[in-house]
Short mmCIF file of C-alpha atoms in Angstrom, two decimals:
data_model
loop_
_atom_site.label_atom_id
_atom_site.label_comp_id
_atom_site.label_asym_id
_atom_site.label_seq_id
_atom_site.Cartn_x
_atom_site.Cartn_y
_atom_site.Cartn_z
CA UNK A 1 21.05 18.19 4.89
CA UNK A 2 20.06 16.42 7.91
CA UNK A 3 17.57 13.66 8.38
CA UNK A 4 14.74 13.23 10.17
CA UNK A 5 15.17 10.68 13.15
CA UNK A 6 12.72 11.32 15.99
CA UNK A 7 9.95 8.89 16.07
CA UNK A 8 7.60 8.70 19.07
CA UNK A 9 4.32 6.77 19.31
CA UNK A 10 1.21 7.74 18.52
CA UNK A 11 0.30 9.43 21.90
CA UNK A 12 3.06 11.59 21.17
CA UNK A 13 5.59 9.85 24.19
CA UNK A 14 8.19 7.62 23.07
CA UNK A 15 7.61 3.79 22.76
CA UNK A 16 8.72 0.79 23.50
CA UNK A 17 10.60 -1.21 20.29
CA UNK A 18 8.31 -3.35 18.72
CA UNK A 19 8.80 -5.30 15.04
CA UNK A 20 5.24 -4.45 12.92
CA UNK A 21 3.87 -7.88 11.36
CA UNK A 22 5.81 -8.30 7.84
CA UNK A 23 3.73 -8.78 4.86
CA UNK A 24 4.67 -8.75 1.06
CA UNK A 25 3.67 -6.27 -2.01
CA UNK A 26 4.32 -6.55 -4.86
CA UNK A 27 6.82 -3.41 -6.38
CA UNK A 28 5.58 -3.63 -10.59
CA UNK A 29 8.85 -2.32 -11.16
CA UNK A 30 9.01 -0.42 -14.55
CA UNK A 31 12.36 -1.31 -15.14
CA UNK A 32 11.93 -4.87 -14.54
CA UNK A 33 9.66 -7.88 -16.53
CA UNK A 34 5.81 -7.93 -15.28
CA UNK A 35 6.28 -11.96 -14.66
CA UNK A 36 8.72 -10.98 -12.02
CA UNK A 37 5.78 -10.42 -9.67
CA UNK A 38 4.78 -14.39 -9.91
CA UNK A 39 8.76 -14.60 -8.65
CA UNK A 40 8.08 -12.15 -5.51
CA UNK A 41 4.62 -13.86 -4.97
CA UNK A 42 5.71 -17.58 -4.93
CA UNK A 43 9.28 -16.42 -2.60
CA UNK A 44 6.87 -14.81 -0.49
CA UNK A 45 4.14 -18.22 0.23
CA UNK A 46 7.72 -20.23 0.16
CA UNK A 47 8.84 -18.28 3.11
CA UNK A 48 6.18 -17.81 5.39
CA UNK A 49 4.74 -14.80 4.85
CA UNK A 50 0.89 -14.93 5.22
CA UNK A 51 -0.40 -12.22 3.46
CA UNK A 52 0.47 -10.25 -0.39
CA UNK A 53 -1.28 -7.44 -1.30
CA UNK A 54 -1.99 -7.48 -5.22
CA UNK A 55 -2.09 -3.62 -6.56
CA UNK A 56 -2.84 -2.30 -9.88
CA UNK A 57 -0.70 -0.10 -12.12
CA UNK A 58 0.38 -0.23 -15.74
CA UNK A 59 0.41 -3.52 -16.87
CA UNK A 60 -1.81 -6.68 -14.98
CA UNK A 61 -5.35 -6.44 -13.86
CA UNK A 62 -5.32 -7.13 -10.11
CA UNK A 63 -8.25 -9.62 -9.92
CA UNK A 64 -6.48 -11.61 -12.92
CA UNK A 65 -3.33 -11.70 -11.42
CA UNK A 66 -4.32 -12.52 -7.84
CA UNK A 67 -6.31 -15.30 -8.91
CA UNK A 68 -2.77 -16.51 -11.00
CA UNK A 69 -1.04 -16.15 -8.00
CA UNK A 70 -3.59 -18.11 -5.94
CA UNK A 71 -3.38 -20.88 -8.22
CA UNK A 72 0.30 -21.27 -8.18
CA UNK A 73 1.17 -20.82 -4.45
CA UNK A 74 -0.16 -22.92 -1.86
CA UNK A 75 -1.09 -20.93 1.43
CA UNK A 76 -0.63 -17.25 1.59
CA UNK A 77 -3.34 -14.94 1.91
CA UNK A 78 -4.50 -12.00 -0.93
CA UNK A 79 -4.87 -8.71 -0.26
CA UNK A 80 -5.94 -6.88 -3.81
CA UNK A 81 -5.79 -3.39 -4.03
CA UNK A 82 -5.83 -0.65 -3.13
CA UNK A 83 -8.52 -0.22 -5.91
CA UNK A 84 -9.12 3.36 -7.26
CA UNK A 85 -12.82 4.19 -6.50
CA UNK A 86 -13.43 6.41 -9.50
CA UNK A 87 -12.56 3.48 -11.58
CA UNK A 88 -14.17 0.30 -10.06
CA UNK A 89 -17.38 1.06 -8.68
CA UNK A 90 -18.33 -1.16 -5.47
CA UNK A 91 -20.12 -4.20 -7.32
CA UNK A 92 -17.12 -4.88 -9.95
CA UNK A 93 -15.07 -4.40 -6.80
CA UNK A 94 -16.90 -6.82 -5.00
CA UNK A 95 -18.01 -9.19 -7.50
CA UNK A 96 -13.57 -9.28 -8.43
CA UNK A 97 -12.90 -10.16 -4.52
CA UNK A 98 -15.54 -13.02 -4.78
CA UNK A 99 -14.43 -14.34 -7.95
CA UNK A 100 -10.94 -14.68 -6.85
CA UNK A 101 -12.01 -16.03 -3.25
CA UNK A 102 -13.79 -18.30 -5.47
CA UNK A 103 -11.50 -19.80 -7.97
CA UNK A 104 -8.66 -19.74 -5.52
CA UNK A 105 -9.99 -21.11 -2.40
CA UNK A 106 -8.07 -18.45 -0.39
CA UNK A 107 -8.78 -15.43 2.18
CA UNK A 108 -9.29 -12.33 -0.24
CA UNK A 109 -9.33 -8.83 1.32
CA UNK A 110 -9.77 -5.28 -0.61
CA UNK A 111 -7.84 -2.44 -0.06
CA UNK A 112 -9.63 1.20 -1.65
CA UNK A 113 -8.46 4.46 -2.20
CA UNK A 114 -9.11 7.79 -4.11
CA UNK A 115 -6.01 7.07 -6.34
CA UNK A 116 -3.96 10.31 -8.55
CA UNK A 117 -5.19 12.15 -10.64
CA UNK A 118 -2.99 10.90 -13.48
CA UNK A 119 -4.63 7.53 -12.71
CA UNK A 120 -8.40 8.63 -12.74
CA UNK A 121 -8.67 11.89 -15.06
CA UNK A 122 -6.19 11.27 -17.64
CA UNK A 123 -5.84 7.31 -17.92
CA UNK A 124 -9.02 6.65 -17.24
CA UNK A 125 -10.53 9.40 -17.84
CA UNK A 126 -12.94 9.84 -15.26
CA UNK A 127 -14.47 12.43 -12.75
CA UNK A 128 -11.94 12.08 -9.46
CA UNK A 129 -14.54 15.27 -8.24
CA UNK A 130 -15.21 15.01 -4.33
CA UNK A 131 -12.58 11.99 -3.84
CA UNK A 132 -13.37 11.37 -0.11
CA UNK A 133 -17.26 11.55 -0.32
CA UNK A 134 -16.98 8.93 -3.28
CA UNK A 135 -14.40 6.99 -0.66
CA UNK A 136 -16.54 7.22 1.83
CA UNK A 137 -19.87 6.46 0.32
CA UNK A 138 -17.66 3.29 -2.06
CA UNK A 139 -16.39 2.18 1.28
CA UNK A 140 -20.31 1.83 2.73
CA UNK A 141 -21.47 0.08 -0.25
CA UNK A 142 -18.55 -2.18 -0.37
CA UNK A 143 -18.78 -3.29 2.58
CA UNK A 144 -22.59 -4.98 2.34
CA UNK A 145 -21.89 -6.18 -0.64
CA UNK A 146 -18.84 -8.11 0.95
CA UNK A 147 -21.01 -9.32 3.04
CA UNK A 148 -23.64 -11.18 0.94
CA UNK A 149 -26.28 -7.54 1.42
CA UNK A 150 -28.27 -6.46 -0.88
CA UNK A 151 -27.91 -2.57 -0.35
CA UNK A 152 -30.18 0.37 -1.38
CA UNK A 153 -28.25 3.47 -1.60
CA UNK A 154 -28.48 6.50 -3.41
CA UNK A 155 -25.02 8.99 -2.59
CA UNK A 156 -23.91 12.00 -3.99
CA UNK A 157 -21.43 9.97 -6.03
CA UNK A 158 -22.62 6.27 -5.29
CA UNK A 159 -26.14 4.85 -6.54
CA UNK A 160 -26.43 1.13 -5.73
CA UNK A 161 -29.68 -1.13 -5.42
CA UNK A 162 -30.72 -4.80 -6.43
CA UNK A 163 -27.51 -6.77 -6.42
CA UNK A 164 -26.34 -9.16 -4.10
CA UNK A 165 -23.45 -11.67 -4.71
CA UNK A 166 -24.38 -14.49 -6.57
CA UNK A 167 -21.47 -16.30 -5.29
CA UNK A 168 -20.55 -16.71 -1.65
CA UNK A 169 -20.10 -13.57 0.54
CA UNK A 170 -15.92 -13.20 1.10
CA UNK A 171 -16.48 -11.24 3.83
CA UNK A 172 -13.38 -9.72 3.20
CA UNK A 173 -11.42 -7.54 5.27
CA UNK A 174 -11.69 -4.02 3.93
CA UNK A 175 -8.56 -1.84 4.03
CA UNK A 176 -8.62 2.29 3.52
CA UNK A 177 -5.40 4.00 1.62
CA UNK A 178 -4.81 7.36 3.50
CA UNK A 179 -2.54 10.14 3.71
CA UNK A 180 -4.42 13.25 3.86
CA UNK A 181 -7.21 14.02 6.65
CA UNK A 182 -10.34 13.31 5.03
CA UNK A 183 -9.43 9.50 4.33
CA UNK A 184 -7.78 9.16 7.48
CA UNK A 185 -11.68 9.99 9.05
CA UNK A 186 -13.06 7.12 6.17
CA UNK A 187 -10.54 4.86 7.30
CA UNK A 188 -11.37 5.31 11.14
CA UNK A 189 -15.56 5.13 10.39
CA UNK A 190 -15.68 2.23 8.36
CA UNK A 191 -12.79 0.38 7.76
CA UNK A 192 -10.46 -2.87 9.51
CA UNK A 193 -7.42 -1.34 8.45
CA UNK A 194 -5.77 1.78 6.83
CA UNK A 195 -2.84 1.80 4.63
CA UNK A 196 -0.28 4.18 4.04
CA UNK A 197 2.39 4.04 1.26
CA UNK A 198 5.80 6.03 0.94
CA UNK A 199 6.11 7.29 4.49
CA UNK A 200 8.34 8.38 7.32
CA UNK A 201 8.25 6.81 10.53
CA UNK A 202 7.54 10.14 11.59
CA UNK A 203 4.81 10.76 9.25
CA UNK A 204 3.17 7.69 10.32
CA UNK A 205 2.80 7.98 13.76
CA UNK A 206 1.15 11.62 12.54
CA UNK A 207 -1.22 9.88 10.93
CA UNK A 208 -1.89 7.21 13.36
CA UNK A 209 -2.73 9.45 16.00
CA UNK A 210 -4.85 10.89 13.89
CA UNK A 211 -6.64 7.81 13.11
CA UNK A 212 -7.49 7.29 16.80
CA UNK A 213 -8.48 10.10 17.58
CA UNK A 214 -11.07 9.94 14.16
CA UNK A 215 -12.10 6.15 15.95
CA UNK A 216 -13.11 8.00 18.97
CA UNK A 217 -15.65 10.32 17.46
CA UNK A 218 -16.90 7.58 15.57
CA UNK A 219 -17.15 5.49 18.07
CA UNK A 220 -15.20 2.43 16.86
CA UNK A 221 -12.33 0.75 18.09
CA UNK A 222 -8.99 2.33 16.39
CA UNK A 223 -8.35 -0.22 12.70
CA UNK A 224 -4.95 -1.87 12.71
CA UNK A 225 -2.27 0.34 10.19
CA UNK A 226 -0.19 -0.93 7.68
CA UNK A 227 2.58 0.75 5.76
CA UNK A 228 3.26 0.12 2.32
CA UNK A 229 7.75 0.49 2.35
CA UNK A 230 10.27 -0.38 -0.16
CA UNK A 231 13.01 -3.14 1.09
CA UNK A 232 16.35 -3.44 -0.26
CA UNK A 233 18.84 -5.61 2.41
CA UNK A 234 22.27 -5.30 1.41
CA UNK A 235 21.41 -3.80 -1.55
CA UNK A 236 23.59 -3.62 -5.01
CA UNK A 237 23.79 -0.36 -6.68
CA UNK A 238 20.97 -1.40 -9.15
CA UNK A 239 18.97 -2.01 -6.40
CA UNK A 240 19.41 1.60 -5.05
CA UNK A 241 19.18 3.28 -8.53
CA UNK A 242 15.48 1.74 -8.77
CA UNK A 243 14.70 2.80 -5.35
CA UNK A 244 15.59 6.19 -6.63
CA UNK A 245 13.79 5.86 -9.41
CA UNK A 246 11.18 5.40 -7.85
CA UNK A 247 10.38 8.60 -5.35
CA UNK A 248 11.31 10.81 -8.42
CA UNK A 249 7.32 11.74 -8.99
CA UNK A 250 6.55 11.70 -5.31
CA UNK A 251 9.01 15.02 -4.64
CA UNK A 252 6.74 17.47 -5.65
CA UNK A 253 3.19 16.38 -4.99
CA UNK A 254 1.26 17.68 -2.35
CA UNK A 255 1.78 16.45 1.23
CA UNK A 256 4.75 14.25 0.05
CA UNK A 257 7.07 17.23 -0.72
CA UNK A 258 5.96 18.37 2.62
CA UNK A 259 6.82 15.51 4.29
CA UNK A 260 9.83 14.69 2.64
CA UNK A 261 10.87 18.57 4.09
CA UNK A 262 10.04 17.58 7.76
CA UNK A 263 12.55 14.37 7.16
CA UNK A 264 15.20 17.08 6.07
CA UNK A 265 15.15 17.15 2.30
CA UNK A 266 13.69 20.14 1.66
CA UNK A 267 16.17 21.26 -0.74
CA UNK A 268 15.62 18.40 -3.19
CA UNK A 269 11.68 19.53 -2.69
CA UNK A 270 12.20 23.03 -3.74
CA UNK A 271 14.44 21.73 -6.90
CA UNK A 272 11.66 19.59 -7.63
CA UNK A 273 8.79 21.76 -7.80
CA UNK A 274 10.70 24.18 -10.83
CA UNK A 275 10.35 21.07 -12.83
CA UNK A 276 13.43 19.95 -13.68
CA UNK A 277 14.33 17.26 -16.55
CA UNK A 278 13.21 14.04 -14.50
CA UNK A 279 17.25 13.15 -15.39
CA UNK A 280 18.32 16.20 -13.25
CA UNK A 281 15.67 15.57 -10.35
CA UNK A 282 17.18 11.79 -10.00
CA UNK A 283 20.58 13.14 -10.01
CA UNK A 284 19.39 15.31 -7.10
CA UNK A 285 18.18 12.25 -5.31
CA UNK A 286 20.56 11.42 -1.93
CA UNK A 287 20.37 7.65 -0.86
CA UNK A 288 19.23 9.02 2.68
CA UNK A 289 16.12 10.10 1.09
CA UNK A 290 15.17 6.66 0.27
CA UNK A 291 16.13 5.28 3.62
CA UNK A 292 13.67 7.95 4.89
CA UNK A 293 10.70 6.03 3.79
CA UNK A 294 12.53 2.46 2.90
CA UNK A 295 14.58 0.22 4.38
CA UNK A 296 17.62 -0.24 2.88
CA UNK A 297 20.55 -1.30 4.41
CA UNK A 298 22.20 -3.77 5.91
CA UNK A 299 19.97 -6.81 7.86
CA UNK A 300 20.74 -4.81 11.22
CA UNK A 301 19.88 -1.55 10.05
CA UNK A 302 16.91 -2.82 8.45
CA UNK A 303 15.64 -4.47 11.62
CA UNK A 304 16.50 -1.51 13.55
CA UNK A 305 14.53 0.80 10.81
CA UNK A 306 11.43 -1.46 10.85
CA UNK A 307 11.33 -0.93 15.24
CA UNK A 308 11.03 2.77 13.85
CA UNK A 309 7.97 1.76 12.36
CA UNK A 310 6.62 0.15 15.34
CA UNK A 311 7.05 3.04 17.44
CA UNK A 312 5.18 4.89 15.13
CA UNK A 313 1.88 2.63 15.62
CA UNK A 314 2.33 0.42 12.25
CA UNK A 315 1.23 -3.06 13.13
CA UNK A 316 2.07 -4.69 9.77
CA UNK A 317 4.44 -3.33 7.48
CA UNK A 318 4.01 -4.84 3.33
CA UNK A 319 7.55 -5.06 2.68
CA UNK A 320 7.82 -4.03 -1.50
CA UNK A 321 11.08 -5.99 -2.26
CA UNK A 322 13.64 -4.63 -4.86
CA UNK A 323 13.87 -6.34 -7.94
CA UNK A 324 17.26 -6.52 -9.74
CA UNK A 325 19.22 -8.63 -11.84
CA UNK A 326 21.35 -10.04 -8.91
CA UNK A 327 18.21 -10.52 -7.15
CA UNK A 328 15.01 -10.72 -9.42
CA UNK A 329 11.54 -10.81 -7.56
CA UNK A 330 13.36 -9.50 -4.47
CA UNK A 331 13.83 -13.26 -2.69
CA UNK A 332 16.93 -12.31 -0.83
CA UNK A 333 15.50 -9.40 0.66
CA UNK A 334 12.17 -11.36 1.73
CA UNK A 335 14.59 -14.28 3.12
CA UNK A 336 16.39 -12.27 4.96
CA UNK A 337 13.05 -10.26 6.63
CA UNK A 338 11.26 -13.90 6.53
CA UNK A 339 8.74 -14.13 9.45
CA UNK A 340 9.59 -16.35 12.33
CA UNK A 341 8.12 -20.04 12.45
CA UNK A 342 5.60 -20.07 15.02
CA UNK A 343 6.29 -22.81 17.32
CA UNK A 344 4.18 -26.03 17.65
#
């Protein structure tokens, strides 16, 4: 098994080093205690970070935790989401980002995506039908709502009309989740930023290239990316076992498997997709395919791993800290990532 190394930018040439801007997620590890994320999201306002995106899985909703959060840090900014738009529709997405901005007193952007189908169709039980025309046509809506408008629209999967924000516009920065093609062209068409989760280096600069060359047709200057990557630095065994954990669903789903092939672990792919006992499938798990889309190592080979990124076209990578008993919340990783102090 060999792993995928070669990075180049996104005009295909290689680039020069660069270190992406670090942000902070927060991971909602199963294995751990839901509080822990008030740990990761006070370490990361203590140390400088200046943005922590909220997302929304099992357990808190993210407009009731980021306005916690807000009130019991001091400066960072919230990112909430990304917000599945089969669920929320654009006014209770909008109407959430202004409450928070609201009761918090903080910058709030909104990060949307089309979500999984285990998320939509069978805990939510809703139509995930046409998933980028309801992205796109979410993302239009969403936006002139965020921006105090009133908007009339009737979509093949959107209807909105009459409602403007009865509390002061955020005017939030809106954020895309992509991987496949058709979000990729949302993301480049209407929003500031994309996001991508649980990728290569390689796989990244893919995309990004992909995303400019979707900005030039539209006409728009190219969004900043940001990449969504698991961080363990000097990690305990614990740490690695929930990084592990973690990819264990991802093996098998479309465009993941594939990529996780291209990075040299096809193999573990192909065992995947006969559906083995999840038990069996985590057994099958190397460490090097978690260092393909994390970074876990040492500080060095962290640093080193996050350049990768860079080359790739990432500007800002969300760093989603382990969270262990020797380390709960992730603080050591964070502190040892912690941006610089700017000067003066």
């Amino acid at each position: 098994m060999t792993r995928s190394t070669d990075v180049t930018g996104p005009a295909g040439a290689a680039a020069l080093p660069r270190t992406p801007r670090p942000a902070v997620s927060l991971g909602f590890w199963q294995d751990r205690p839901p509080g822990e994320a008030l740990l990761t999201a006070r370490a990361a306002d203590r140390l400088g970070y200046d943005e922590l995106w909220v997302g929304e899985m099992a357990t808190y909703d993210a407009f009731a935790l980021a306005s916690a959060i807000g009130l019991r840090t001091e400066r960072i900014g919230l990112t909430v989401g990304p917000l599945a738009v089969a669920v929320r529709d654009p006014m209770t997405i909008a109407r959430g980002v202004a409450s928070v901005a609201d009761l918090t007193g903080r910058r709030v952007g909104v990060a949307v995506g089309t979500s999984s189908p285990l998320v939509v169709a069978e805990w939510h039980g809703r139509d995930r039908s046409r998933p980028a025309t309801r992205l796109r046509e979410s993302a239009t809506v969403l936006r002139e709502l965020l921006d105090g408008r009133k908007p009339s629209f009737d979509g093949e999967t959107v209807h909105a009309r009459g409602y403007h924000l009865r509390l002061d516009a955020p005017r939030s920065e809106l954020t895309v989740a992509a991987f496949g093609p058709a979000a990729v062209g949302v993301a480049a068409a209407l929003a500031d930023r994309m996001v991508l989760n649980l990728i290569t280096p390689a796989s990244a600069a893919a995309l990004v290239r992909r995303l400019r060359d979707a900005a030039t047709v539209a006409g728009r200057e190219t969004p900043r990316v940001a990449a969504w990557v698991c961080a363990a630095v000097n990690p305990t065994e614990a740490a690695v076992e929930q990084l592990r954990r973690a990819v264990v669903g991802y093996l098998a789903a479309p465009g993941y498997g594939e990529m996780f092939t291209e990075a040299g672990f096809g193999d573990v792919v192909e065992f995947a997709r006969t559906r083995p006992h999840p038990r069996e499938l985590l057994a099958a798990v190397p460490v090097e395919l978690i260092q393909s889309v994390g970074l876990v190592g040492d500080e060095a080979t962290v640093r080193d791993r996050l350049a990768d990124y860079g080359r790739a076209g990432v500007d800002e990578v969300a760093l989603v800290p382990a969270s262990v008993e020797a380390d709960p919340g992730g603080e050591k990783t964070l502190a040892a990532l912690r941006p610089p102090v700017a000067e003066g």
